[in-house]
């Protein structure tokens, strides 16, 4: 009987190694594609575009640009702070392996880079940090940054 239980235990251990339980390994590469522009005072945007760049490329040549199907919604937190929530509907999940350039109303530019995941195996793919232009962003499931971090573009 003892030998039989030992064999069963070894068989279970062998199967566990051969067929690991589902993990969140893919989570370390992606994050929620939600951007929150804190202290937003303007109206909801009439246009928005998000360009993807190779990480560390200096924003020279975009790989892809998304601008057609986005939502720009002005929200207020429970403690009264306003924010603009921007999400591109076809890209609600983004990869931290790239840098991004968000342009709102063809006037304000936010260069988002240094996106670093926590590498913790949890649902929601939390981020450890990110930068927006010269500001430190609040990174968690999405990326939050102050509206004053934006650069005005020349017409």
PDB file of C-alpha atoms in Angstrom:
ATOM      1  CA  UNK A   1       0.000   0.000   0.000  1.00  0.00           C
ATOM      2  CA  UNK A   2       2.804   2.431   0.902  1.00  0.00           C
ATOM      3  CA  UNK A   3       4.600   1.719  -2.363  1.00  0.00           C
ATOM      4  CA  UNK A   4       1.415   2.305  -4.310  1.00  0.00           C
ATOM      5  CA  UNK A   5       0.878   5.716  -2.650  1.00  0.00           C
ATOM      6  CA  UNK A   6       4.508   6.653  -3.312  1.00  0.00           C
ATOM      7  CA  UNK A   7       4.155   5.720  -6.989  1.00  0.00           C
ATOM      8  CA  UNK A   8       0.946   7.741  -7.271  1.00  0.00           C
ATOM      9  CA  UNK A   9       2.634  10.749  -5.661  1.00  0.00           C
ATOM     10  CA  UNK A  10       5.552  10.521  -8.102  1.00  0.00           C
ATOM     11  CA  UNK A  11       3.134  10.201 -11.016  1.00  0.00           C
ATOM     12  CA  UNK A  12       1.228  13.311  -9.906  1.00  0.00           C
ATOM     13  CA  UNK A  13       4.504  15.231  -9.523  1.00  0.00           C
ATOM     14  CA  UNK A  14       5.634  14.109 -12.985  1.00  0.00           C
ATOM     15  CA  UNK A  15       2.334  15.198 -14.533  1.00  0.00           C
ATOM     16  CA  UNK A  16       2.519  18.554 -12.755  1.00  0.00           C
ATOM     17  CA  UNK A  17       5.934  19.151 -14.314  1.00  0.00           C
ATOM     18  CA  UNK A  18       4.797  18.054 -17.748  1.00  0.00           C
ATOM     19  CA  UNK A  19       1.572  20.091 -17.641  1.00  0.00           C
ATOM     20  CA  UNK A  20       2.142  23.164 -15.523  1.00  0.00           C
ATOM     21  CA  UNK A  21      -0.802  25.033 -14.117  1.00  0.00           C
ATOM     22  CA  UNK A  22      -1.908  28.111 -16.070  1.00  0.00           C
ATOM     23  CA  UNK A  23       0.357  31.047 -15.328  1.00  0.00           C
ATOM     24  CA  UNK A  24       0.344  34.744 -15.997  1.00  0.00           C
ATOM     25  CA  UNK A  25       3.604  34.599 -17.994  1.00  0.00           C
ATOM     26  CA  UNK A  26       2.113  36.597 -20.877  1.00  0.00           C
ATOM     27  CA  UNK A  27       1.092  39.243 -18.393  1.00  0.00           C
ATOM     28  CA  UNK A  28       4.605  40.615 -18.049  1.00  0.00           C
ATOM     29  CA  UNK A  29       4.537  41.801 -21.688  1.00  0.00           C
ATOM     30  CA  UNK A  30       1.201  43.634 -21.727  1.00  0.00           C
ATOM     31  CA  UNK A  31      -0.661  46.300 -19.814  1.00  0.00           C
ATOM     32  CA  UNK A  32      -4.011  48.031 -19.963  1.00  0.00           C
ATOM     33  CA  UNK A  33      -3.951  50.587 -22.777  1.00  0.00           C
ATOM     34  CA  UNK A  34      -5.807  53.173 -20.707  1.00  0.00           C
ATOM     35  CA  UNK A  35      -4.237  56.608 -20.378  1.00  0.00           C
ATOM     36  CA  UNK A  36      -5.446  59.056 -17.742  1.00  0.00           C
ATOM     37  CA  UNK A  37      -4.462  62.711 -18.182  1.00  0.00           C
ATOM     38  CA  UNK A  38      -4.864  64.101 -14.669  1.00  0.00           C
ATOM     39  CA  UNK A  39      -6.192  67.617 -13.984  1.00  0.00           C
ATOM     40  CA  UNK A  40      -7.587  67.878 -17.516  1.00  0.00           C
ATOM     41  CA  UNK A  41      -9.369  71.212 -17.857  1.00  0.00           C
ATOM     42  CA  UNK A  42     -10.426  71.158 -21.498  1.00  0.00           C
ATOM     43  CA  UNK A  43     -13.350  69.503 -23.213  1.00  0.00           C
ATOM     44  CA  UNK A  44     -13.305  65.922 -24.382  1.00  0.00           C
ATOM     45  CA  UNK A  45     -10.919  65.692 -27.354  1.00  0.00           C
ATOM     46  CA  UNK A  46     -12.069  66.034 -30.922  1.00  0.00           C
ATOM     47  CA  UNK A  47      -9.109  63.936 -32.076  1.00  0.00           C
ATOM     48  CA  UNK A  48      -6.502  61.671 -30.571  1.00  0.00           C
ATOM     49  CA  UNK A  49      -3.736  59.525 -32.011  1.00  0.00           C
ATOM     50  CA  UNK A  50      -1.389  56.999 -30.484  1.00  0.00           C
ATOM     51  CA  UNK A  51       1.820  56.009 -32.257  1.00  0.00           C
ATOM     52  CA  UNK A  52       3.953  53.008 -31.303  1.00  0.00           C
ATOM     53  CA  UNK A  53       7.759  53.162 -31.519  1.00  0.00           C
ATOM     54  CA  UNK A  54      10.588  50.746 -30.906  1.00  0.00           C
ATOM     55  CA  UNK A  55      11.635  51.058 -27.284  1.00  0.00           C
ATOM     56  CA  UNK A  56      14.505  53.529 -26.919  1.00  0.00           C
ATOM     57  CA  UNK A  57      14.354  54.696 -30.565  1.00  0.00           C
ATOM     58  CA  UNK A  58      13.927  58.351 -29.625  1.00  0.00           C
ATOM     59  CA  UNK A  59      10.476  58.539 -31.242  1.00  0.00           C
ATOM     60  CA  UNK A  60      11.987  58.783 -34.723  1.00  0.00           C
ATOM     61  CA  UNK A  61       9.881  56.465 -36.873  1.00  0.00           C
ATOM     62  CA  UNK A  62       6.549  55.022 -35.709  1.00  0.00           C
ATOM     63  CA  UNK A  63       5.758  51.352 -36.278  1.00  0.00           C
ATOM     64  CA  UNK A  64       2.024  51.970 -36.161  1.00  0.00           C
ATOM     65  CA  UNK A  65      -0.406  54.816 -35.518  1.00  0.00           C
ATOM     66  CA  UNK A  66      -3.910  54.399 -34.123  1.00  0.00           C
ATOM     67  CA  UNK A  67      -6.394  57.242 -34.320  1.00  0.00           C
ATOM     68  CA  UNK A  68      -9.726  56.189 -35.732  1.00  0.00           C
ATOM     69  CA  UNK A  69     -11.571  54.431 -32.957  1.00  0.00           C
ATOM     70  CA  UNK A  70     -10.831  55.957 -29.576  1.00  0.00           C
ATOM     71  CA  UNK A  71     -12.764  57.128 -26.573  1.00  0.00           C
ATOM     72  CA  UNK A  72     -11.855  60.328 -24.770  1.00  0.00           C
ATOM     73  CA  UNK A  73     -13.982  60.699 -21.666  1.00  0.00           C
ATOM     74  CA  UNK A  74     -13.704  63.336 -18.972  1.00  0.00           C
ATOM     75  CA  UNK A  75     -14.081  61.723 -15.544  1.00  0.00           C
ATOM     76  CA  UNK A  76     -14.029  62.988 -11.961  1.00  0.00           C
ATOM     77  CA  UNK A  77     -12.655  60.968  -9.065  1.00  0.00           C
ATOM     78  CA  UNK A  78     -14.518  60.530  -5.788  1.00  0.00           C
ATOM     79  CA  UNK A  79     -12.307  63.222  -4.246  1.00  0.00           C
ATOM     80  CA  UNK A  80     -12.996  65.724  -7.075  1.00  0.00           C
ATOM     81  CA  UNK A  81      -9.940  65.432  -9.300  1.00  0.00           C
ATOM     82  CA  UNK A  82     -10.729  65.589 -13.024  1.00  0.00           C
ATOM     83  CA  UNK A  83      -9.018  63.440 -15.608  1.00  0.00           C
ATOM     84  CA  UNK A  84      -9.286  62.636 -19.282  1.00  0.00           C
ATOM     85  CA  UNK A  85      -9.497  58.886 -19.863  1.00  0.00           C
ATOM     86  CA  UNK A  86      -8.246  57.968 -23.344  1.00  0.00           C
ATOM     87  CA  UNK A  87      -8.384  54.465 -24.771  1.00  0.00           C
ATOM     88  CA  UNK A  88      -8.081  53.231 -28.342  1.00  0.00           C
ATOM     89  CA  UNK A  89     -10.804  50.631 -28.752  1.00  0.00           C
ATOM     90  CA  UNK A  90      -8.783  48.240 -30.917  1.00  0.00           C
ATOM     91  CA  UNK A  91      -5.759  48.581 -28.619  1.00  0.00           C
ATOM     92  CA  UNK A  92      -7.092  48.296 -25.095  1.00  0.00           C
ATOM     93  CA  UNK A  93      -4.052  46.164 -24.299  1.00  0.00           C
ATOM     94  CA  UNK A  94      -0.560  47.422 -25.152  1.00  0.00           C
ATOM     95  CA  UNK A  95       2.949  46.011 -24.797  1.00  0.00           C
ATOM     96  CA  UNK A  96       5.516  47.561 -22.476  1.00  0.00           C
ATOM     97  CA  UNK A  97       8.156  46.591 -25.059  1.00  0.00           C
ATOM     98  CA  UNK A  98       7.439  49.796 -26.992  1.00  0.00           C
ATOM     99  CA  UNK A  99       7.358  53.551 -26.462  1.00  0.00           C
ATOM    100  CA  UNK A 100       4.206  55.500 -27.318  1.00  0.00           C
ATOM    101  CA  UNK A 101       3.334  59.008 -28.429  1.00  0.00           C
ATOM    102  CA  UNK A 102      -0.147  60.272 -27.579  1.00  0.00           C
ATOM    103  CA  UNK A 103      -1.356  63.410 -29.333  1.00  0.00           C
ATOM    104  CA  UNK A 104      -4.593  65.069 -28.279  1.00  0.00           C
ATOM    105  CA  UNK A 105      -6.442  67.517 -30.550  1.00  0.00           C
ATOM    106  CA  UNK A 106      -3.313  67.753 -32.726  1.00  0.00           C
ATOM    107  CA  UNK A 107      -2.001  70.227 -30.153  1.00  0.00           C
ATOM    108  CA  UNK A 108      -0.663  68.410 -27.087  1.00  0.00           C
ATOM    109  CA  UNK A 109       1.968  65.680 -27.202  1.00  0.00           C
ATOM    110  CA  UNK A 110       2.758  63.107 -24.531  1.00  0.00           C
ATOM    111  CA  UNK A 111       5.790  60.876 -25.162  1.00  0.00           C
ATOM    112  CA  UNK A 112       5.377  57.779 -23.000  1.00  0.00           C
ATOM    113  CA  UNK A 113       8.482  55.677 -22.380  1.00  0.00           C
ATOM    114  CA  UNK A 114      10.372  53.718 -19.743  1.00  0.00           C
ATOM    115  CA  UNK A 115       7.354  51.492 -19.236  1.00  0.00           C
ATOM    116  CA  UNK A 116       8.431  48.836 -16.747  1.00  0.00           C
ATOM    117  CA  UNK A 117       6.262  45.948 -15.530  1.00  0.00           C
ATOM    118  CA  UNK A 118       6.248  44.761 -11.922  1.00  0.00           C
ATOM    119  CA  UNK A 119       6.940  41.191 -13.132  1.00  0.00           C
ATOM    120  CA  UNK A 120       4.545  39.968 -10.477  1.00  0.00           C
ATOM    121  CA  UNK A 121       2.276  37.133 -11.539  1.00  0.00           C
ATOM    122  CA  UNK A 122      -1.039  38.811 -10.946  1.00  0.00           C
ATOM    123  CA  UNK A 123      -4.092  39.485 -13.033  1.00  0.00           C
ATOM    124  CA  UNK A 124      -4.219  42.900 -14.700  1.00  0.00           C
ATOM    125  CA  UNK A 125      -0.547  43.143 -15.675  1.00  0.00           C
ATOM    126  CA  UNK A 126       0.457  45.925 -13.265  1.00  0.00           C
ATOM    127  CA  UNK A 127       3.249  48.317 -14.168  1.00  0.00           C
ATOM    128  CA  UNK A 128       6.024  49.457 -11.866  1.00  0.00           C
ATOM    129  CA  UNK A 129       6.864  52.741 -13.587  1.00  0.00           C
ATOM    130  CA  UNK A 130       6.686  54.886 -16.712  1.00  0.00           C
ATOM    131  CA  UNK A 131       7.703  58.363 -17.815  1.00  0.00           C
ATOM    132  CA  UNK A 132       5.809  60.942 -19.835  1.00  0.00           C
ATOM    133  CA  UNK A 133       8.013  63.601 -21.396  1.00  0.00           C
ATOM    134  CA  UNK A 134      10.103  64.696 -18.394  1.00  0.00           C
ATOM    135  CA  UNK A 135       7.514  63.684 -15.773  1.00  0.00           C
ATOM    136  CA  UNK A 136       7.209  60.523 -13.745  1.00  0.00           C
ATOM    137  CA  UNK A 137       3.915  58.800 -14.457  1.00  0.00           C
ATOM    138  CA  UNK A 138       1.723  56.811 -12.126  1.00  0.00           C
ATOM    139  CA  UNK A 139       1.815  53.331 -13.577  1.00  0.00           C
ATOM    140  CA  UNK A 140      -0.403  50.497 -12.470  1.00  0.00           C
ATOM    141  CA  UNK A 141      -2.931  48.841 -14.743  1.00  0.00           C
ATOM    142  CA  UNK A 142      -2.939  51.908 -17.015  1.00  0.00           C
ATOM    143  CA  UNK A 143      -0.718  54.990 -17.182  1.00  0.00           C
ATOM    144  CA  UNK A 144      -1.662  58.220 -15.398  1.00  0.00           C
ATOM    145  CA  UNK A 145       0.130  61.533 -15.814  1.00  0.00           C
ATOM    146  CA  UNK A 146      -0.409  65.227 -15.186  1.00  0.00           C
ATOM    147  CA  UNK A 147      -1.819  67.327 -18.028  1.00  0.00           C
ATOM    148  CA  UNK A 148       1.012  69.832 -17.433  1.00  0.00           C
ATOM    149  CA  UNK A 149       3.478  67.156 -18.634  1.00  0.00           C
ATOM    150  CA  UNK A 150       2.315  67.684 -22.219  1.00  0.00           C
ATOM    151  CA  UNK A 151       4.284  69.548 -24.852  1.00  0.00           C
ATOM    152  CA  UNK A 152       2.455  72.005 -27.074  1.00  0.00           C
ATOM    153  CA  UNK A 153       2.949  71.269 -30.760  1.00  0.00           C
ATOM    154  CA  UNK A 154       3.591  73.997 -33.311  1.00  0.00           C
ATOM    155  CA  UNK A 155       0.763  74.502 -35.801  1.00  0.00           C
TER     156      UNK A 155
END
